[in-house]
Short mmCIF file of C-alpha atoms and ligand atoms in Angstrom, two decimals:
data_model
loop_
_atom_site.label_atom_id
_atom_site.label_comp_id
_atom_site.label_asym_id
_atom_site.label_seq_id
_atom_site.Cartn_x
_atom_site.Cartn_y
_atom_site.Cartn_z
CA UNK N 1 -6.35 -23.50 -2.12
CA UNK N 2 -9.15 -21.25 -2.94
CA UNK N 3 -11.97 -20.59 -1.02
CA UNK N 4 -14.24 -22.23 -3.38
CA UNK N 5 -12.02 -25.26 -3.24
CA UNK N 6 -12.25 -25.40 0.67
CA UNK N 7 -15.75 -25.02 0.50
CA UNK N 8 -16.23 -27.89 -2.13
CA UNK N 9 -14.17 -30.03 0.11
CA UNK N 10 -16.39 -29.33 3.29
CA UNK N 11 -19.55 -29.87 1.35
CA UNK N 12 -18.24 -33.15 -0.10
CA UNK N 13 -17.72 -34.09 3.54
CA UNK N 14 -14.17 -33.28 3.74
CA UNK N 15 -12.31 -31.45 6.54
CA UNK N 16 -10.17 -28.48 6.61
CA UNK N 17 -6.78 -29.04 7.50
CA UNK N 18 -4.73 -26.64 9.73
CA UNK N 19 -3.20 -24.74 6.93
CA UNK N 20 -6.56 -24.27 5.42
CA UNK N 21 -8.09 -22.74 8.80
CA UNK N 22 -5.92 -19.69 8.54
CA UNK N 23 -6.66 -15.93 8.62
CA UNK N 24 -3.76 -13.99 6.99
CA UNK N 25 -2.91 -10.36 7.52
CA UNK N 26 0.03 -8.08 5.93
CA UNK N 27 2.59 -5.81 7.58
CA UNK N 28 2.70 -2.85 5.17
CA UNK N 29 2.49 0.88 5.76
CA UNK N 30 -0.32 3.29 4.57
CA UNK N 31 1.36 6.36 3.43
CA UNK N 32 -0.43 9.36 1.62
CA UNK N 33 2.42 11.29 -0.20
CA UNK N 34 0.38 14.32 -0.59
CA UNK N 35 -3.13 15.71 0.85
CA UNK N 36 -3.37 18.59 -1.88
CA UNK N 37 -6.24 17.64 -4.18
CA UNK N 38 -8.12 19.12 -6.82
CA UNK N 39 -10.88 16.52 -6.67
CA UNK N 40 -12.72 17.77 -3.68
CA UNK N 41 -14.95 14.66 -3.09
CA UNK N 42 -17.82 15.34 -0.71
CA UNK N 43 -17.00 12.66 1.69
CA UNK N 44 -13.33 13.45 2.16
CA UNK N 45 -12.25 14.97 5.27
CA UNK N 46 -8.46 14.29 4.17
CA UNK N 47 -7.85 16.70 1.34
CA UNK N 48 -6.77 20.40 1.37
CA UNK N 49 -7.20 22.56 -1.64
CA UNK N 50 -4.32 23.92 -3.89
CA UNK N 51 -2.64 26.76 -1.75
CA UNK N 52 -3.82 25.77 1.90
CA UNK N 53 -1.47 26.33 4.54
CA UNK N 54 -2.25 22.66 5.88
CA UNK N 55 -1.40 21.08 2.38
CA UNK N 56 1.82 19.13 2.21
CA UNK N 57 3.89 16.99 -0.09
CA UNK N 58 6.30 14.32 1.61
CA UNK N 59 9.88 14.44 0.77
CA UNK N 60 11.81 11.39 -0.65
CA UNK N 61 13.90 11.24 2.30
CA UNK N 62 10.62 11.41 4.67
CA UNK N 63 9.40 8.41 2.60
CA UNK N 64 12.76 6.52 2.93
CA UNK N 65 12.57 7.01 6.77
CA UNK N 66 8.70 5.52 6.90
CA UNK N 67 10.27 2.65 4.68
CA UNK N 68 12.88 1.91 7.16
CA UNK N 69 10.56 2.03 10.19
CA UNK N 70 8.10 -0.33 8.21
CA UNK N 71 10.84 -2.80 7.55
CA UNK N 72 12.09 -2.76 11.09
CA UNK N 73 8.54 -4.18 12.24
CA UNK N 74 8.60 -6.74 9.41
CA UNK N 75 6.94 -4.81 6.55
CA UNK N 76 6.85 -5.67 3.16
CA UNK N 77 5.48 -2.77 1.11
CA UNK N 78 4.13 0.59 1.08
CA UNK N 79 0.34 1.20 0.36
CA UNK N 80 1.04 4.64 -1.47
CA UNK N 81 -1.94 6.73 -2.13
CA UNK N 82 -2.40 10.47 -2.35
CA UNK N 83 -4.39 13.57 -3.47
CA UNK N 84 -4.63 14.64 -7.14
CA UNK N 85 -1.80 17.29 -6.68
CA UNK N 86 -1.41 19.44 -10.12
CA UNK N 87 1.97 19.99 -8.97
CA UNK N 88 3.55 16.68 -9.08
CA UNK N 89 3.82 15.67 -12.54
CA UNK N 90 4.62 11.89 -13.23
CA UNK N 91 8.14 12.41 -13.45
CA UNK N 92 7.97 13.00 -9.54
CA UNK N 93 6.22 9.53 -9.22
CA UNK N 94 8.65 7.89 -11.58
CA UNK N 95 11.70 9.06 -9.71
CA UNK N 96 10.35 8.21 -6.44
CA UNK N 97 9.46 4.76 -7.47
CA UNK N 98 13.22 4.30 -8.95
CA UNK N 99 14.81 5.93 -5.89
CA UNK N 100 12.74 3.44 -3.68
CA UNK N 101 13.43 0.35 -5.74
CA UNK N 102 17.27 1.26 -5.72
CA UNK N 103 17.32 1.51 -2.05
CA UNK N 104 15.02 -1.42 -1.20
CA UNK N 105 15.03 -3.89 -4.15
CA UNK N 106 12.82 -6.27 -2.43
CA UNK N 107 10.40 -3.92 -0.86
CA UNK N 108 6.92 -3.47 -2.81
CA UNK N 109 4.96 -0.50 -3.98
CA UNK N 110 1.32 -1.18 -3.80
CA UNK N 111 0.66 2.17 -5.15
CA UNK N 112 -1.83 4.75 -6.74
CA UNK N 113 -5.46 3.90 -7.03
CA UNK N 114 -7.47 4.15 -10.38
CA UNK N 115 -8.37 7.67 -9.89
CA UNK N 116 -4.74 8.79 -9.06
CA UNK N 117 -3.66 7.07 -12.69
CA UNK N 118 -6.43 8.96 -14.49
CA UNK N 119 -5.38 12.12 -12.80
CA UNK N 120 -1.59 11.35 -14.03
CA UNK N 121 -3.15 10.50 -17.35
CA UNK N 122 -4.92 13.95 -17.67
CA UNK N 123 -2.05 15.91 -16.38
CA UNK N 124 0.36 14.24 -18.63
CA UNK N 125 -1.79 14.04 -21.44
CA UNK N 126 -1.03 10.63 -22.22
CA UNK N 127 -3.38 7.56 -22.38
CA UNK N 128 -3.94 5.45 -19.12
CA UNK N 129 -2.38 2.34 -20.77
CA UNK N 130 0.94 4.37 -21.25
CA UNK N 131 0.95 5.89 -17.62
CA UNK N 132 0.93 2.56 -16.44
CA UNK N 133 3.50 1.37 -18.51
CA UNK N 134 5.50 4.26 -17.15
CA UNK N 135 4.70 3.59 -13.70
CA UNK N 136 5.42 -0.19 -13.95
CA UNK N 137 8.77 0.31 -15.71
CA UNK N 138 9.64 2.74 -12.62
CA UNK N 139 8.56 0.21 -9.90
CA UNK N 140 4.97 0.11 -9.25
CA UNK N 141 4.20 -3.58 -8.10
CA UNK N 142 0.20 -3.58 -7.95
CA UNK N 143 -2.58 -1.26 -7.78
CA UNK N 144 -4.76 -0.38 -4.64
CA UNK N 145 -8.54 -0.60 -5.43
CA UNK N 146 -9.25 2.75 -3.52
CA UNK N 147 -11.70 5.62 -5.20
CA UNK N 148 -14.07 3.00 -6.12
CA UNK N 149 -16.65 4.33 -3.72
CA UNK N 150 -19.84 3.11 -5.20
CA UNK N 151 -19.38 2.21 -8.99
CA UNK N 152 -22.70 3.69 -9.97
CA UNK N 153 -22.54 6.96 -11.81
CA UNK N 154 -25.85 8.23 -10.39
CA UNK N 155 -24.09 8.18 -6.76
CA UNK N 156 -20.70 9.36 -7.91
CA UNK N 157 -22.52 12.61 -9.31
CA UNK N 158 -24.14 13.06 -6.07
CA UNK N 159 -20.66 12.62 -4.07
CA UNK N 160 -18.68 14.80 -6.33
CA UNK N 161 -16.70 12.17 -7.18
CA UNK N 162 -17.59 11.40 -10.80
CA UNK N 163 -15.00 13.77 -12.24
CA UNK N 164 -12.19 12.03 -10.80
CA UNK N 165 -13.35 9.00 -12.32
CA UNK N 166 -16.69 7.55 -13.73
CA UNK N 167 -17.51 3.88 -12.82
CA UNK N 168 -16.48 2.99 -16.19
CA UNK N 169 -13.30 4.90 -16.09
CA UNK N 170 -12.32 3.25 -12.43
CA UNK N 171 -12.98 -0.30 -13.95
CA UNK N 172 -10.99 0.72 -17.26
CA UNK N 173 -7.95 1.31 -15.23
CA UNK N 174 -8.16 -1.96 -13.39
CA UNK N 175 -8.81 -3.61 -16.85
CA UNK N 176 -5.63 -2.23 -18.28
CA UNK N 177 -3.69 -3.19 -14.93
CA UNK N 178 -4.78 -6.49 -14.99
CA UNK N 179 -4.12 -7.02 -18.78
CA UNK N 180 -0.34 -5.97 -17.91
CA UNK N 181 0.00 -8.50 -15.16
CA UNK N 182 -0.73 -6.42 -12.45
CA UNK N 183 -2.76 -7.69 -9.33
CA UNK N 184 -5.11 -5.24 -8.00
CA UNK N 185 -7.63 -4.81 -4.79
CA UNK N 186 -11.11 -3.86 -5.25
CA UNK N 187 -13.10 -1.43 -2.43
CA UNK N 188 -16.46 -0.43 -1.75
CA UNK N 189 -17.35 2.39 0.70
CA UNK N 190 -20.84 2.61 1.38
CA UNK N 191 -23.31 4.31 3.65
CA UNK N 192 -23.75 7.75 1.62
CA UNK N 193 -26.52 8.14 -0.64
CA UNK N 194 -26.56 4.68 -2.31
CA UNK N 195 -29.51 2.43 -2.35
CA UNK N 196 -29.03 -1.22 -1.55
CA UNK N 197 -29.63 -2.17 -4.90
CA UNK N 198 -26.70 0.05 -5.99
CA UNK N 199 -24.28 -1.86 -3.48
CA UNK N 200 -25.45 -4.66 -5.25
CA UNK N 201 -24.79 -3.18 -8.48
CA UNK N 202 -21.23 -2.11 -7.48
CA UNK N 203 -20.51 -5.80 -6.43
CA UNK N 204 -21.90 -7.05 -9.79
CA UNK N 205 -19.53 -4.72 -11.61
CA UNK N 206 -16.27 -5.98 -9.98
CA UNK N 207 -17.72 -9.51 -10.29
CA UNK N 208 -18.15 -8.97 -14.08
CA UNK N 209 -14.48 -7.72 -14.54
CA UNK N 210 -13.09 -10.29 -12.24
CA UNK N 211 -14.82 -13.00 -14.71
CA UNK N 212 -13.02 -11.06 -17.37
CA UNK N 213 -9.63 -10.78 -16.25
CA UNK N 214 -9.20 -12.53 -12.48
CA UNK N 215 -6.79 -9.64 -11.55
CA UNK N 216 -8.60 -8.69 -8.35
CA UNK N 217 -6.71 -10.50 -5.16
CA UNK N 218 -9.35 -9.16 -2.63
CA UNK N 219 -12.36 -6.97 -1.79
CA UNK N 220 -12.17 -4.54 1.05
CA UNK N 221 -15.50 -2.83 2.03
CA UNK N 222 -16.03 0.02 4.93
CA UNK N 223 -18.56 2.25 5.92
CA UNK N 224 -18.39 6.14 5.24
CA UNK N 225 -16.85 7.98 8.07
CA UNK N 226 -18.73 11.37 8.13
CA UNK N 227 -16.69 13.91 10.74
CA UNK N 228 -15.50 16.84 9.01
CA UNK N 229 -16.69 16.24 5.56
CA UNK N 230 -18.72 18.26 3.23
CA UNK N 231 -21.38 15.50 3.02
CA UNK N 232 -21.90 14.96 6.69
CA UNK N 233 -24.58 12.73 8.02
CA UNK N 234 -24.00 9.73 10.02
CA UNK N 235 -22.17 6.38 9.94
CA UNK N 236 -23.73 3.16 9.38
CA UNK N 237 -23.73 0.66 12.24
CA UNK N 238 -21.39 -2.37 12.76
CA UNK N 239 -24.56 -4.81 12.00
CA UNK N 240 -24.99 -3.45 8.46
CA UNK N 241 -21.13 -3.48 8.09
CA UNK N 242 -21.54 -7.44 8.85
CA UNK N 243 -24.55 -7.84 6.71
CA UNK N 244 -22.80 -5.90 3.72
CA UNK N 245 -19.38 -8.02 4.12
CA UNK N 246 -21.55 -11.38 4.40
CA UNK N 247 -23.57 -10.42 1.31
CA UNK N 248 -20.16 -9.51 -0.55
CA UNK N 249 -18.85 -12.85 0.30
CA UNK N 250 -21.86 -14.49 -1.30
CA UNK N 251 -22.24 -12.37 -4.52
CA UNK N 252 -18.31 -11.99 -5.13
CA UNK N 253 -17.78 -15.64 -5.70
CA UNK N 254 -14.91 -15.17 -7.65
CA UNK N 255 -12.85 -13.31 -5.25
CA UNK N 256 -10.60 -15.51 -3.20
CA UNK N 257 -10.09 -13.18 -0.28
CA UNK N 258 -12.26 -10.69 1.72
CA UNK N 259 -10.52 -8.06 4.10
CA UNK N 260 -11.94 -7.21 7.67
CA UNK N 261 -12.01 -3.26 7.94
CA UNK N 262 -11.22 -3.07 11.65
CA UNK N 263 -9.80 0.61 10.81
CA UNK N 264 -13.27 1.79 10.57
CA UNK N 265 -14.95 -0.84 12.67
CA UNK N 266 -12.76 -1.52 15.55
CA UNK N 267 -10.83 -4.66 16.48
CA UNK N 268 -13.77 -6.61 17.94
CA UNK N 269 -16.11 -6.20 14.89
CA UNK N 270 -12.95 -6.77 12.70
CA UNK N 271 -12.74 -10.06 14.72
CA UNK N 272 -16.30 -10.69 14.25
CA UNK N 273 -15.80 -10.19 10.43
CA UNK N 274 -14.14 -13.53 10.37
CA UNK N 275 -17.26 -15.10 11.11
CA UNK N 276 -19.14 -12.99 8.21
CA UNK N 277 -17.03 -13.87 5.15
CA UNK N 278 -13.74 -12.19 5.87
CA UNK N 279 -10.52 -14.39 5.73
CA UNK N 280 -7.97 -11.39 6.11
CA UNK N 281 -7.46 -9.04 8.72
CA UNK N 282 -5.95 -6.51 6.37
CA UNK N 283 -2.71 -4.61 7.30
CA UNK N 284 -1.13 -3.79 10.46
CA UNK N 285 -1.56 -0.11 10.93
CA UNK N 286 1.27 1.70 11.48
CA UNK N 287 0.21 5.20 9.83
CA UNK N 288 -3.08 6.48 9.07
CA UNK N 289 -4.40 9.85 7.72
CA UNK N 290 -7.50 9.64 5.66
CA UNK N 291 -9.73 7.77 7.80
CA UNK N 292 -8.47 9.68 10.95
CA UNK N 293 -9.52 12.95 9.39
CA UNK N 294 -13.11 11.65 9.43
CA UNK N 295 -13.12 10.77 13.05
CA UNK N 296 -12.18 7.18 13.11
CA UNK N 297 -8.80 5.22 13.16
CA UNK N 298 -8.44 2.27 15.13
CA UNK N 299 -4.89 1.13 15.85
CA UNK N 300 -3.49 -2.37 16.21
CA UNK N 301 -0.06 -3.54 15.88
CA UNK N 302 0.92 -7.10 14.71
CA UNK N 303 0.70 -8.51 18.52
CA UNK N 304 -3.07 -7.17 18.59
CA UNK N 305 -3.93 -8.65 15.24
CA UNK N 306 -2.66 -11.96 15.89
CA UNK N 307 -4.33 -11.99 19.20
CA UNK N 308 -7.88 -11.31 17.65
CA UNK N 309 -7.18 -13.93 14.94
CA UNK N 310 -6.19 -16.43 17.26
CA UNK N 311 -9.03 -15.87 19.80
CA UNK N 312 -11.58 -16.32 17.00
CA UNK N 313 -9.92 -19.65 16.45
CA UNK N 314 -7.85 -19.33 13.55
CA UNK N 315 -4.10 -19.57 13.02
CA UNK N 316 -2.62 -16.11 11.87
CA UNK N 317 -0.36 -16.27 9.00
CA UNK N 318 1.73 -13.50 7.29
CA UNK N 319 1.38 -12.80 3.65
CA UNK N 320 2.28 -10.58 0.79
CA UNK N 321 -0.16 -8.57 -1.47
CA UNK N 322 -0.37 -11.79 -3.69
CA UNK N 323 -1.86 -13.57 -0.50
CA UNK N 324 1.41 -15.73 -0.67
CA UNK N 325 1.97 -17.00 2.99
CA UNK N 326 5.28 -15.58 4.24
CA UNK N 327 5.28 -17.12 7.62
CA UNK N 328 4.32 -17.07 11.34
CA UNK N 329 3.96 -13.71 13.03
CA UNK N 330 7.11 -11.69 13.09
CA UNK N 331 7.07 -11.04 16.67
CA UNK N 332 7.39 -14.60 17.62
CA UNK N 333 10.54 -14.78 15.51
CA UNK N 334 12.47 -11.78 16.76
CA UNK N 335 11.94 -8.89 18.68
CA UNK N 336 10.20 -5.83 17.05
CA UNK N 337 8.95 -2.50 18.64
CA UNK N 338 5.37 -2.31 19.45
CA UNK N 339 3.18 0.28 17.67
CA UNK N 340 0.71 1.30 20.28
CA UNK N 341 -0.29 4.59 18.47
CA UNK N 342 -0.82 5.51 14.75
CA UNK N 343 1.88 7.64 13.05
CA UNK N 344 0.87 10.52 11.05
CA UNK N 345 2.18 11.67 7.23
CA UNK N 346 3.68 14.44 9.20
CA UNK N 347 4.35 15.91 12.66
CA UNK N 348 1.80 18.64 13.41
CA UNK N 349 3.19 22.17 12.36
CA UNK N 350 5.57 20.78 10.15
CA UNK N 351 5.18 22.87 6.81
CA UNK N 352 8.72 22.01 5.36
CA UNK N 353 8.77 21.84 1.64
CA UNK N 354 11.11 19.07 0.21
CA UNK N 355 14.12 20.19 -1.63
CA UNK N 356 13.71 17.99 -4.61
CA UNK N 357 10.40 19.44 -5.56
CA UNK N 358 12.01 22.37 -7.37
CA UNK N 359 13.09 19.69 -9.97
CA UNK N 360 9.67 19.22 -11.04
CA UNK N 361 7.22 21.45 -13.08
CA UNK N 362 4.22 22.74 -11.21
CA UNK N 363 0.70 23.48 -12.64
CA UNK N 364 -1.15 25.62 -10.40
CA UNK N 365 -0.25 29.24 -9.98
CA UNK N 366 0.21 28.66 -6.28
CA UNK N 367 2.76 25.90 -7.14
CA UNK N 368 4.58 27.86 -9.85
CA UNK N 369 4.96 30.78 -7.33
CA UNK N 370 6.33 28.14 -4.52
CA UNK N 371 8.92 26.87 -7.17
CA UNK N 372 10.18 30.48 -7.77
CA UNK N 373 10.79 31.16 -3.90
CA UNK N 374 12.19 27.67 -3.11
S1 LIG H 401 -11.08 11.05 -1.59
FE1 LIG H 401 -8.91 11.31 -2.86
S2 LIG H 401 -9.58 12.37 -4.67
FE2 LIG H 401 -11.54 12.62 -3.21
S3 LIG H 401 -11.03 14.59 -2.08
FE3 LIG H 401 -10.18 13.15 -0.97
S4 LIG H 401 -7.81 12.89 -1.58
FE4 LIG H 401 -8.77 13.80 -3.36
#
């Protein structure tokens, strides 16, 4: 049942039943396969330029290990995103997706935000629909809504993220994905240079596309995290977060689900979000690299997420990316290891280069040299 149907029922004097008074969450793992990026967005503390000694690409084996750990705690998918690395051609992604699907046929790949798809389109000189077709054939299941920031080109130009994707380009990738039957999420990172009106414009553009395709499953918003970024500045308050969330709940009347961003706001504001329009606690956080690089990354494992949901008066239910209920908390069904600290993409000081990289053509001078010495 959708939020609208539940709302209509209540407005008409009905009562919600137990199955409708739930808050969902997903167990998945947020993995960043590379931090090397040519986009260089002004708000990003995560990326490293080509040739940086701190740049990394994860090997297939490292990714398999992360999937094994995810499955061990009841996880069902990878949220796979990374930098725009000129030395990873589309064949690398296809081979990775195929290898994952071969080993883990049931495991889902919520992979590659629209700017990454555009990057691959430019790198391979193929149109976006053809790139999506190739990725879908290799195993991509759904598209995460990252890289939207604020879908207003004035803002994108000021934040140096217009080059990676204009507002229209971001929306166009999602339109193509929806038309090909993929479900996607949508995001908004606010609190940089945008006006209040531009936040609304962002929501309106998402709402229009949702009216057109119905392909978005959820909306997730979070505040800009300023530490170690070129843009600098301050983080917006928790009150502003809750107001923005509540506004989104009203404006995005055709979105079934709103996620609480407890990773940037903390568990207690995350819990409060459930009274300000959110009906989902997002993902159990096993690993985080992007927000942590900018100075914030709260950690909650399944037990803590469930306690926060239940203390707020809701039943906690595990879901998949399509918001289908998978069941009750997994730790009540079997023993799972507690995750009290966030994993990172790589251990500190690990500068190893995956052996399989030598099979793929590099585009940067640095990458070409590395392949020769591998
Ligand atoms: S936000 Fe993404 S695209 Fe922009 S610099 Fe960071 S990693 Fe690159």
